[in-house]
Amino acid sequence: NMHKVYDNWPEIAKEYFSKTFSKIEIRDIDHIVFAGMGGSGAIGDVFSSILSKTDMHVSIVKGYELPKTVDKNTVIVTTSISGNTTETLSILDSAEKTNGKVIALSSGGQMEEFSKKKKMDFYKIKKEHSPRASFLGFLYALLNVLEDIVPVKKEDIKVVDAPNNPQVGEIVVEIWPHEIVIARIRTIRGESFISGTEFTLELKSDEQGTYIE
């Protein structure tokens, strides 16, 4: 069930962050578009926070229209956990007609069929119970795939139950009973740390404390 998936998130993150993915050739990229709805769209919000202090232009699309600024120096990342989200499929179709680099992530569905038909870069990520429960697997898979663009290297991220000897600049994912916080460590004070830019994902539960979609 869902709470078992959340308990297993550290292992899921390790699996996808250490997995060997084929990487697209990326040169002179100055613009990244993240397209997705719901939990898939939240992945783009996380990357926007990570890239907020860089010169990279980030566009978040939660609808049907690509920005008019897409060009050959743009990477378009389309994410749909089901692979059947109407808005994301529309963006994928539009992206295929541009001269930007296109990446698609889903657990299968129409996105997989379309990407393979058009010979686009497609990454199949397992759906864990529900879109919300699948969030971390997709996030860490994308951190892996975009390693050459995103200023977060594998040595910057440690997936552990609790940070041991945290260092400034590292990314931490804190899993609490009702929320998950993703942040970059800004300041160290003794054995504790203060994070900078944060992204919070609420975990919903019923009156008995059972996680729900």
CSV table of C-alpha atoms in Angstrom, one decimal:
chain,number,residue,atom,x,y,z
A,1,ASN,CA,0.0,0.0,0.0
A,2,MET,CA,0.9,3.6,-0.2
A,3,HIS,CA,2.6,4.0,3.3
A,4,LYS,CA,4.9,1.2,2.4
A,5,VAL,CA,6.0,3.0,-0.7
A,6,TYR,CA,6.8,6.1,1.3
A,7,ASP,CA,8.8,4.1,3.8
A,8,ASN,CA,10.8,2.7,0.8
A,9,TRP,CA,11.4,6.1,-0.8
A,10,PRO,CA,15.1,6.3,0.2
A,11,GLU,CA,15.8,3.0,-1.6
A,12,ILE,CA,13.7,4.1,-4.6
A,13,ALA,CA,15.7,7.3,-4.8
A,14,LYS,CA,19.0,5.4,-4.6
A,15,GLU,CA,17.9,3.0,-7.3
A,16,TYR,CA,17.1,5.7,-9.8
A,17,PHE,CA,19.9,8.1,-9.0
A,18,SER,CA,22.5,5.3,-9.4
A,19,LYS,CA,20.9,3.7,-12.4
A,20,THR,CA,22.8,3.8,-15.7
A,21,PHE,CA,20.6,5.8,-18.1
A,22,SER,CA,21.5,6.7,-21.7
A,23,LYS,CA,22.2,10.5,-21.7
A,24,ILE,CA,21.2,12.8,-24.6
A,25,GLU,CA,23.9,14.9,-26.1
A,26,ILE,CA,23.5,18.4,-24.6
A,27,ARG,CA,25.5,21.4,-25.6
A,28,ASP,CA,25.0,25.1,-25.3
A,29,ILE,CA,21.7,24.7,-23.5
A,30,ASP,CA,20.3,27.9,-21.9
A,31,HIS,CA,16.6,27.1,-21.5
A,32,ILE,CA,14.8,24.1,-19.9
A,33,VAL,CA,11.1,23.6,-20.2
A,34,PHE,CA,9.4,21.2,-17.7
A,35,ALA,CA,5.9,20.1,-18.8
A,36,GLY,CA,3.6,18.1,-16.6
A,37,MET,CA,0.5,18.2,-14.5
A,38,GLY,CA,-0.2,17.4,-10.8
A,39,GLY,CA,2.7,15.5,-9.2
A,40,SER,CA,4.6,15.4,-12.5
A,41,GLY,CA,4.3,19.2,-12.7
A,42,ALA,CA,5.7,19.5,-9.2
A,43,ILE,CA,8.9,17.9,-10.4
A,44,GLY,CA,9.4,21.0,-12.6
A,45,ASP,CA,8.9,23.2,-9.6
A,46,VAL,CA,11.7,21.4,-7.8
A,47,PHE,CA,14.1,21.9,-10.7
A,48,SER,CA,13.1,25.5,-10.9
A,49,SER,CA,14.1,26.0,-7.3
A,50,ILE,CA,17.4,24.2,-7.8
A,51,LEU,CA,18.2,26.3,-10.9
A,52,SER,CA,17.0,29.6,-9.4
A,53,LYS,CA,20.5,30.9,-8.8
A,54,THR,CA,22.0,29.9,-12.1
A,55,ASP,CA,21.8,31.6,-15.5
A,56,MET,CA,19.6,28.8,-16.9
A,57,HIS,CA,16.2,30.0,-18.0
A,58,VAL,CA,13.4,27.7,-16.7
A,59,SER,CA,9.9,27.5,-18.0
A,60,ILE,CA,7.2,25.5,-16.2
A,61,VAL,CA,4.3,24.4,-18.3
A,62,LYS,CA,1.1,23.0,-16.7
A,63,GLY,CA,-1.2,23.2,-19.7
A,64,TYR,CA,-1.2,22.7,-23.5
A,65,GLU,CA,1.1,25.5,-24.8
A,66,LEU,CA,4.9,25.5,-25.2
A,67,PRO,CA,6.7,28.9,-24.7
A,68,LYS,CA,7.4,30.7,-27.9
A,69,THR,CA,11.1,31.0,-26.8
A,70,VAL,CA,11.8,27.3,-27.5
A,71,ASP,CA,14.8,27.0,-29.9
A,72,LYS,CA,17.8,24.7,-30.6
A,73,ASN,CA,19.3,25.6,-27.2
A,74,THR,CA,16.2,24.4,-25.3
A,75,VAL,CA,15.6,21.1,-23.6
A,76,ILE,CA,12.0,20.1,-23.3
A,77,VAL,CA,11.2,17.7,-20.5
A,78,THR,CA,7.8,16.1,-20.6
A,79,THR,CA,6.7,14.0,-17.6
A,80,SER,CA,3.5,12.0,-17.1
A,81,ILE,CA,3.5,9.2,-14.6
A,82,SER,CA,0.6,7.5,-16.3
A,83,GLY,CA,1.8,8.4,-19.7
A,84,ASN,CA,-1.7,9.3,-20.8
A,85,THR,CA,-2.1,12.9,-19.5
A,86,THR,CA,-3.8,14.9,-22.3
A,87,GLU,CA,-2.0,18.2,-21.7
A,88,THR,CA,1.5,16.5,-21.6
A,89,LEU,CA,0.8,14.5,-24.7
A,90,SER,CA,-0.1,17.7,-26.5
A,91,ILE,CA,3.1,19.3,-25.4
A,92,LEU,CA,5.1,16.3,-26.5
A,93,ASP,CA,3.5,16.4,-29.9
A,94,SER,CA,4.3,20.2,-30.2
A,95,ALA,CA,7.9,19.6,-28.9
A,96,GLU,CA,8.5,17.0,-31.6
A,97,LYS,CA,8.0,19.7,-34.2
A,98,THR,CA,10.6,22.1,-32.7
A,99,ASN,CA,14.3,22.0,-33.0
A,100,GLY,CA,14.8,21.7,-29.2
A,101,LYS,CA,16.0,18.5,-27.4
A,102,VAL,CA,13.1,16.5,-26.1
A,103,ILE,CA,13.0,14.1,-23.2
A,104,ALA,CA,9.9,12.1,-22.1
A,105,LEU,CA,9.4,10.2,-18.8
A,106,SER,CA,6.4,8.0,-18.0
A,107,SER,CA,5.5,4.6,-16.7
A,108,GLY,CA,4.3,3.7,-20.2
A,109,GLY,CA,1.0,4.6,-21.9
A,110,GLN,CA,0.6,6.8,-25.0
A,111,MET,CA,3.8,8.7,-24.2
A,112,GLU,CA,5.9,5.6,-24.5
A,113,GLU,CA,4.2,4.7,-27.8
A,114,PHE,CA,4.6,8.2,-29.3
A,115,SER,CA,8.2,8.6,-28.2
A,116,LYS,CA,9.3,5.3,-29.6
A,117,LYS,CA,7.4,5.9,-32.9
A,118,LYS,CA,9.1,9.3,-33.2
A,119,LYS,CA,12.5,7.9,-32.0
A,120,MET,CA,12.5,10.4,-29.1
A,121,ASP,CA,14.5,10.0,-25.9
A,122,PHE,CA,12.2,8.1,-23.6
A,123,TYR,CA,12.8,6.9,-20.0
A,124,LYS,CA,10.4,4.4,-18.5
A,125,ILE,CA,10.0,4.8,-14.8
A,126,LYS,CA,8.0,2.5,-12.6
A,127,LYS,CA,4.7,3.8,-11.2
A,128,GLU,CA,4.7,3.2,-7.5
A,129,HIS,CA,1.0,2.7,-6.3
A,130,SER,CA,-0.1,6.2,-7.4
A,131,PRO,CA,1.3,9.4,-9.1
A,132,ARG,CA,1.9,11.0,-5.7
A,133,ALA,CA,3.8,8.0,-4.4
A,134,SER,CA,5.8,7.8,-7.6
A,135,PHE,CA,7.1,11.4,-7.2
A,136,LEU,CA,10.6,10.7,-5.8
A,137,GLY,CA,11.4,7.9,-8.3
A,138,PHE,CA,10.7,10.3,-11.2
A,139,LEU,CA,12.5,13.2,-9.5
A,140,TYR,CA,15.8,11.2,-8.9
A,141,ALA,CA,15.6,9.6,-12.4
A,142,LEU,CA,15.5,13.1,-13.9
A,143,LEU,CA,18.3,14.4,-11.7
A,144,ASN,CA,20.3,11.5,-13.1
A,145,VAL,CA,19.3,12.1,-16.7
A,146,LEU,CA,20.0,15.8,-16.5
A,147,GLU,CA,23.2,15.5,-14.6
A,148,ASP,CA,25.2,17.4,-17.4
A,149,ILE,CA,22.8,20.4,-17.2
A,150,VAL,CA,21.8,20.7,-13.6
A,151,PRO,CA,24.4,22.0,-11.2
A,152,VAL,CA,23.8,19.2,-8.8
A,153,LYS,CA,26.3,16.3,-9.0
A,154,LYS,CA,25.9,12.9,-7.6
A,155,GLU,CA,28.4,13.6,-4.9
A,156,ASP,CA,26.2,16.5,-3.8
A,157,ILE,CA,23.3,14.2,-3.0
A,158,LYS,CA,23.2,11.6,-0.3
A,159,VAL,CA,20.1,9.4,0.2
A,160,VAL,CA,20.2,8.4,3.9
A,161,ASP,CA,17.7,8.0,6.8
A,162,ALA,CA,19.3,11.0,8.5
A,163,PRO,CA,22.1,13.3,7.3
A,164,ASN,CA,25.5,12.5,8.9
A,165,ASN,CA,28.1,15.2,8.7
A,166,PRO,CA,26.0,17.4,6.3
A,167,GLN,CA,27.9,19.7,4.0
A,168,VAL,CA,26.9,23.1,2.6
A,169,GLY,CA,25.5,22.7,-0.9
A,170,GLU,CA,24.2,19.1,-0.5
A,171,ILE,CA,20.6,18.3,-1.3
A,172,VAL,CA,18.5,16.8,1.4
A,173,VAL,CA,15.1,15.1,1.3
A,174,GLU,CA,13.4,15.0,4.7
A,175,ILE,CA,10.5,12.7,5.0
A,176,TRP,CA,8.0,13.6,7.7
A,177,PRO,CA,4.7,12.0,8.7
A,178,HIS,CA,2.7,14.4,6.6
A,179,GLU,CA,5.1,16.1,4.2
A,180,ILE,CA,8.4,15.7,2.3
A,181,VAL,CA,10.8,18.6,2.1
A,182,ILE,CA,13.5,18.9,-0.5
A,183,ALA,CA,16.2,21.5,0.1
A,184,ARG,CA,19.8,22.5,-0.4
A,185,ILE,CA,21.9,23.0,2.8
A,186,ARG,CA,22.9,26.6,3.2
A,187,THR,CA,24.4,26.8,6.7
A,188,ILE,CA,25.8,24.3,9.2
A,189,ARG,CA,25.4,24.9,12.9
A,190,GLY,CA,26.9,22.2,15.0
A,191,GLU,CA,25.3,18.9,14.1
A,192,SER,CA,22.3,20.6,12.5
A,193,PHE,CA,21.8,22.5,9.3
A,194,ILE,CA,19.7,25.3,7.8
A,195,SER,CA,18.4,24.8,4.3
A,196,GLY,CA,17.9,27.4,1.7
A,197,THR,CA,15.5,27.0,-1.2
A,198,GLU,CA,12.8,24.5,-0.2
A,199,PHE,CA,10.1,22.6,-1.9
A,200,THR,CA,7.4,20.9,0.1
A,201,LEU,CA,5.1,18.0,-1.0
A,202,GLU,CA,2.1,17.3,1.3
A,203,LEU,CA,1.4,13.7,2.1
A,204,LYS,CA,-2.4,13.3,2.7
A,205,SER,CA,-3.8,10.8,5.2
A,206,ASP,CA,-7.2,9.9,6.6
A,207,GLU,CA,-8.3,10.1,10.2
A,208,GLN,CA,-6.6,6.7,10.9
A,209,GLY,CA,-3.3,8.0,9.6
A,210,THR,CA,-3.4,5.9,6.4
A,211,TYR,CA,-1.9,7.7,3.4
A,212,ILE,CA,-4.4,8.5,0.6
A,213,GLU,CA,-4.0,9.8,-2.9
